[in-house]
Amino acid sequence: VSGCNSESRGALVVLEGLDRSGKTSQSSRLLTYLEGLGHSVELWRFPDRSTNVGQMISSYLSNKSQLDDHTIHLLFSANRWEKRSLMETKLKTGTTLIVDRYSYSGVAFSSAKGLGDEWCKAPEIGLLAPDLVFYLDIQPEKAAERGGYGDEKYERLEFQRKVSQCYQVLHDASWKIVDACQPIEDIEKQLQELVLECVMACQKGKPLAN
Ligand code: DGP
Ligand code: NA
Ligand code: NA
């Protein structure tokens, strides 16, 4: 692997966790932090509800439409696939992406319904691999206490317990598990330290993987 500047690229940084784990506010804090240091950086989230596929997902989540479990699984995956080439372009031209949920959500939420792990993982094969995944670790009961859930499909304690168990088997070498019950500023500091290392490694030419 060459370390020359032409290989310099942005980092793919993913935040994962249960609903109400604090991903969304930590994602925007990370964005502000990296922007402040002069990095080119964007905040993305999945599902991306702005696309046609995203609107089908949104309608499903708000109980306005019903879909077979396999069908909605493939739509979530398709929603990531439709952004793949733009994602690759951004990363290769030096923009770091902070992504609020990614393939791990896809597998955790569908296997929590009882779909097989391997079947759930299959449509994610070939998507870009994150350089770093922050898992905001919180007990489902604690998450449920946080200002309550909204009305969306998966925002029920019993289901979130299953999702939590499914996340436990997905951890890989790219994961950093962060205690999401710490004060918000403490979590922010931990993410800042870990993200910089990752951004530097990508600038130095760490290869982008599938
Ligand atoms: P959010 O916009 O992050 O609140 O996500 C909406 C809901 O959809 C949330 O309960 C998590 C769930 N979700 C996110 N990604 C996926 C996925 O790929 N598959 C499934 N089944 N659920 C997902
Ligand atoms: Na949600
Ligand atoms: Na969120």
Tab-separated table of C-alpha atoms and ligand atoms in Angstrom:
chain	number	residue	atom	x	y	z
A	1	VAL	CA	0.000	0.000	0.000
A	2	SER	CA	1.382	3.362	-1.008
A	3	GLY	CA	1.509	6.119	1.573
A	4	CYS	CA	1.570	8.937	-0.976
A	5	ASN	CA	-0.907	11.782	-0.960
A	6	SER	CA	-2.929	10.541	-3.920
A	7	GLU	CA	-4.048	7.655	-1.693
A	8	SER	CA	-5.350	10.029	0.951
A	9	ARG	CA	-9.046	9.503	1.581
A	10	GLY	CA	-11.831	10.231	4.021
A	11	ALA	CA	-12.818	7.856	6.809
A	12	LEU	CA	-16.079	5.918	7.046
A	13	VAL	CA	-17.191	6.268	10.649
A	14	VAL	CA	-20.418	4.581	11.766
A	15	LEU	CA	-22.472	5.022	14.925
A	16	GLU	CA	-24.650	2.136	16.026
A	17	GLY	CA	-26.865	1.411	18.988
A	18	LEU	CA	-30.410	0.953	20.188
A	19	ASP	CA	-33.025	3.623	19.627
A	20	ARG	CA	-32.460	6.448	22.161
A	21	SER	CA	-28.806	5.473	22.701
A	22	GLY	CA	-27.649	8.983	21.750
A	23	LYS	CA	-26.270	8.249	18.284
A	24	THR	CA	-27.860	11.197	16.614
A	25	SER	CA	-26.563	13.849	19.020
A	26	GLN	CA	-23.086	12.286	19.166
A	27	SER	CA	-22.992	12.149	15.350
A	28	SER	CA	-23.637	15.869	15.066
A	29	ARG	CA	-21.081	16.633	17.792
A	30	LEU	CA	-18.476	14.619	15.884
A	31	LEU	CA	-19.327	16.527	12.726
A	32	THR	CA	-18.838	19.874	14.482
A	33	TYR	CA	-15.574	18.682	15.995
A	34	LEU	CA	-14.015	17.499	12.733
A	35	GLU	CA	-15.254	20.556	10.845
A	36	GLY	CA	-13.630	22.707	13.513
A	37	LEU	CA	-10.312	21.005	12.819
A	38	GLY	CA	-10.664	21.876	9.140
A	39	HIS	CA	-11.555	18.415	7.843
A	40	SER	CA	-13.904	17.836	4.951
A	41	VAL	CA	-16.733	15.900	6.608
A	42	GLU	CA	-20.424	15.086	6.117
A	43	LEU	CA	-23.105	13.596	8.348
A	44	TRP	CA	-25.219	10.857	6.768
A	45	ARG	CA	-27.893	8.608	8.195
A	46	PHE	CA	-29.631	5.368	7.285
A	47	PRO	CA	-32.391	4.915	6.548
A	48	ASP	CA	-32.097	7.894	4.201
A	49	ARG	CA	-35.781	8.747	4.015
A	50	SER	CA	-35.360	11.242	1.171
A	51	THR	CA	-35.211	8.658	-1.635
A	52	ASN	CA	-38.106	6.659	-3.105
A	53	VAL	CA	-36.969	3.560	-1.273
A	54	GLY	CA	-36.498	5.662	1.869
A	55	GLN	CA	-40.094	6.846	1.647
A	56	MET	CA	-41.305	3.242	1.534
A	57	ILE	CA	-39.223	2.523	4.629
A	58	SER	CA	-40.542	5.600	6.392
A	59	SER	CA	-44.121	4.626	5.633
A	60	TYR	CA	-43.449	1.148	7.037
A	61	LEU	CA	-41.813	2.506	10.203
A	62	SER	CA	-44.750	4.809	10.869
A	63	ASN	CA	-47.196	1.901	10.415
A	64	LYS	CA	-48.777	3.453	7.318
A	65	SER	CA	-47.905	0.394	5.285
A	66	GLN	CA	-47.227	-3.228	6.042
A	67	LEU	CA	-44.515	-5.288	4.447
A	68	ASP	CA	-43.230	-8.809	4.818
A	69	ASP	CA	-40.137	-8.958	7.090
A	70	HIS	CA	-37.898	-10.093	4.224
A	71	THR	CA	-39.195	-7.369	1.934
A	72	ILE	CA	-38.493	-4.533	4.374
A	73	HIS	CA	-35.071	-6.032	5.102
A	74	LEU	CA	-34.169	-5.841	1.430
A	75	LEU	CA	-35.497	-2.273	1.184
A	76	PHE	CA	-33.258	-1.121	4.050
A	77	SER	CA	-30.354	-2.782	2.271
A	78	ALA	CA	-31.326	-1.263	-1.093
A	79	ASN	CA	-31.381	2.138	0.611
A	80	ARG	CA	-27.707	1.651	1.514
A	81	TRP	CA	-26.868	0.313	-1.949
A	82	GLU	CA	-28.402	3.318	-3.681
A	83	LYS	CA	-25.946	5.557	-1.795
A	84	ARG	CA	-22.888	3.318	-2.276
A	85	SER	CA	-21.334	4.953	-5.302
A	86	LEU	CA	-21.725	8.461	-3.888
A	87	MET	CA	-20.246	7.194	-0.647
A	88	GLU	CA	-17.220	5.824	-2.483
A	89	THR	CA	-16.738	9.057	-4.424
A	90	LYS	CA	-16.902	11.164	-1.255
A	91	LEU	CA	-14.413	8.962	0.582
A	92	LYS	CA	-11.995	8.793	-2.337
A	93	THR	CA	-12.040	12.545	-2.772
A	94	GLY	CA	-11.106	13.042	0.865
A	95	THR	CA	-14.414	13.590	2.633
A	96	THR	CA	-14.935	11.793	5.918
A	97	LEU	CA	-18.462	10.427	6.431
A	98	ILE	CA	-20.080	10.097	9.824
A	99	VAL	CA	-22.954	7.692	9.370
A	100	ASP	CA	-25.806	7.316	11.853
A	101	ARG	CA	-26.653	3.560	11.452
A	102	TYR	CA	-25.456	1.182	8.747
A	103	SER	CA	-25.419	-2.545	7.901
A	104	TYR	CA	-25.208	-3.604	11.548
A	105	SER	CA	-28.639	-2.089	12.153
A	106	GLY	CA	-29.833	-3.999	9.121
A	107	VAL	CA	-28.734	-7.316	10.580
A	108	ALA	CA	-29.590	-6.615	14.246
A	109	PHE	CA	-33.148	-5.385	13.651
A	110	SER	CA	-34.100	-8.150	11.218
A	111	SER	CA	-32.479	-11.012	13.112
A	112	ALA	CA	-34.341	-9.722	16.188
A	113	LYS	CA	-37.501	-10.647	14.263
A	114	GLY	CA	-36.192	-14.175	13.815
A	115	LEU	CA	-34.720	-13.992	10.311
A	116	GLY	CA	-31.486	-15.996	9.966
A	117	ASP	CA	-28.172	-14.150	10.510
A	118	GLU	CA	-26.603	-15.339	7.289
A	119	TRP	CA	-29.653	-14.435	5.238
A	120	CYS	CA	-29.668	-10.985	6.839
A	121	LYS	CA	-25.984	-10.382	6.105
A	122	ALA	CA	-26.069	-11.503	2.467
A	123	PRO	CA	-27.448	-8.332	0.825
A	124	GLU	CA	-24.918	-6.202	2.755
A	125	ILE	CA	-21.973	-7.969	1.091
A	126	GLY	CA	-20.135	-5.548	-1.170
A	127	LEU	CA	-21.129	-2.378	0.645
A	128	LEU	CA	-18.149	-0.351	1.844
A	129	ALA	CA	-16.672	-1.494	5.138
A	130	PRO	CA	-16.561	1.076	7.955
A	131	ASP	CA	-13.144	2.108	9.234
A	132	LEU	CA	-14.543	2.600	12.701
A	133	VAL	CA	-17.820	1.698	14.393
A	134	PHE	CA	-18.894	3.287	17.649
A	135	TYR	CA	-21.425	1.168	19.473
A	136	LEU	CA	-23.251	3.308	22.010
A	137	ASP	CA	-23.928	0.705	24.627
A	138	ILE	CA	-27.042	1.124	26.744
A	139	GLN	CA	-29.417	-1.263	28.486
A	140	PRO	CA	-32.777	-1.355	26.710
A	141	GLU	CA	-34.532	-0.402	29.968
A	142	LYS	CA	-32.342	2.686	30.366
A	143	ALA	CA	-32.890	3.733	26.754
A	144	ALA	CA	-36.650	3.404	27.213
A	145	GLU	CA	-36.517	5.791	30.194
A	146	ARG	CA	-34.930	8.526	28.080
A	147	GLY	CA	-37.810	10.750	27.162
A	148	GLY	CA	-39.746	7.705	26.001
A	149	TYR	CA	-40.019	6.278	22.551
A	150	GLY	CA	-41.965	7.755	19.660
A	151	ASP	CA	-44.642	5.889	17.755
A	152	GLU	CA	-42.413	4.100	15.284
A	153	LYS	CA	-42.627	0.401	14.689
A	154	TYR	CA	-39.525	-0.799	16.542
A	155	GLU	CA	-39.733	1.547	19.523
A	156	ARG	CA	-40.934	-0.997	22.053
A	157	LEU	CA	-38.916	-2.290	25.003
A	158	GLU	CA	-39.524	-5.969	24.318
A	159	PHE	CA	-38.266	-5.666	20.752
A	160	GLN	CA	-35.294	-3.462	21.694
A	161	ARG	CA	-34.205	-6.181	24.154
A	162	LYS	CA	-33.994	-8.610	21.257
A	163	VAL	CA	-32.154	-6.087	19.085
A	164	SER	CA	-29.649	-5.569	21.899
A	165	GLN	CA	-28.941	-9.312	22.013
A	166	CYS	CA	-28.535	-9.429	18.253
A	167	TYR	CA	-26.031	-6.557	18.287
A	168	GLN	CA	-23.882	-8.500	20.795
A	169	VAL	CA	-22.851	-11.071	18.200
A	170	LEU	CA	-22.019	-8.523	15.502
A	171	HIS	CA	-18.985	-6.901	17.166
A	172	ASP	CA	-15.858	-7.067	15.023
A	173	ALA	CA	-12.381	-5.514	15.042
A	174	SER	CA	-13.669	-2.162	13.787
A	175	TRP	CA	-15.941	-1.706	16.856
A	176	LYS	CA	-15.364	0.532	19.832
A	177	ILE	CA	-17.930	-0.057	22.541
A	178	VAL	CA	-18.733	3.118	24.410
A	179	ASP	CA	-20.782	3.308	27.611
A	180	ALA	CA	-23.753	5.411	26.541
A	181	CYS	CA	-24.840	6.108	30.128
A	182	GLN	CA	-21.908	8.437	30.804
A	183	PRO	CA	-22.429	12.208	30.694
A	184	ILE	CA	-22.850	13.385	27.115
A	185	GLU	CA	-19.607	15.430	27.166
A	186	ASP	CA	-17.575	12.437	28.390
A	187	ILE	CA	-18.845	10.306	25.534
A	188	GLU	CA	-18.106	13.142	23.138
A	189	LYS	CA	-14.449	13.321	24.324
A	190	GLN	CA	-13.953	9.581	23.925
A	191	LEU	CA	-15.306	9.625	20.391
A	192	GLN	CA	-13.122	12.628	19.512
A	193	GLU	CA	-9.926	10.858	20.574
A	194	LEU	CA	-10.729	7.664	18.735
A	195	VAL	CA	-11.966	9.333	15.560
A	196	LEU	CA	-8.797	11.358	15.023
A	197	GLU	CA	-6.605	8.260	14.940
A	198	CYS	CA	-8.913	6.764	12.347
A	199	VAL	CA	-9.061	9.886	10.186
A	200	MET	CA	-5.240	10.105	10.212
A	201	ALA	CA	-4.848	6.450	9.194
A	202	CYS	CA	-7.176	6.993	6.232
A	203	GLN	CA	-5.326	10.160	5.202
A	204	LYS	CA	-2.123	8.097	5.176
A	205	GLY	CA	-3.637	5.661	2.691
A	206	LYS	CA	-5.340	2.909	4.658
A	207	PRO	CA	-7.142	0.991	1.868
A	208	LEU	CA	-10.891	1.226	1.465
A	209	ALA	CA	-12.492	-2.207	1.793
A	210	ASN	CA	-15.756	-3.858	0.825
B	1	DGP	P1	-33.641	5.992	12.933
B	1	DGP	O1	-33.984	6.884	11.789
B	1	DGP	O2	-32.157	5.876	13.187
B	1	DGP	O3	-34.439	6.278	14.187
B	1	DGP	O4	-34.072	4.513	12.450
B	1	DGP	C1	-35.409	4.201	12.279
B	1	DGP	C2	-35.702	2.820	12.799
B	1	DGP	O5	-35.353	1.829	11.844
B	1	DGP	C3	-34.958	2.447	14.076
B	1	DGP	O6	-35.868	1.761	14.929
B	1	DGP	C4	-33.905	1.518	13.610
B	1	DGP	C5	-34.492	0.853	12.411
B	1	DGP	N1	-33.500	0.491	11.385
B	1	DGP	C6	-32.485	1.240	10.932
B	1	DGP	N2	-31.827	0.613	9.951
B	1	DGP	C7	-32.448	-0.566	9.785
B	1	DGP	C8	-32.249	-1.672	8.904
B	1	DGP	O7	-31.353	-1.691	8.059
B	1	DGP	N3	-33.122	-2.710	9.018
B	1	DGP	C9	-34.141	-2.726	9.930
B	1	DGP	N4	-34.940	-3.783	9.955
B	1	DGP	N5	-34.342	-1.701	10.774
B	1	DGP	C10	-33.514	-0.650	10.705
B	2	NA	NA	-35.902	5.816	15.896
B	3	NA	NA	-31.215	7.885	15.667
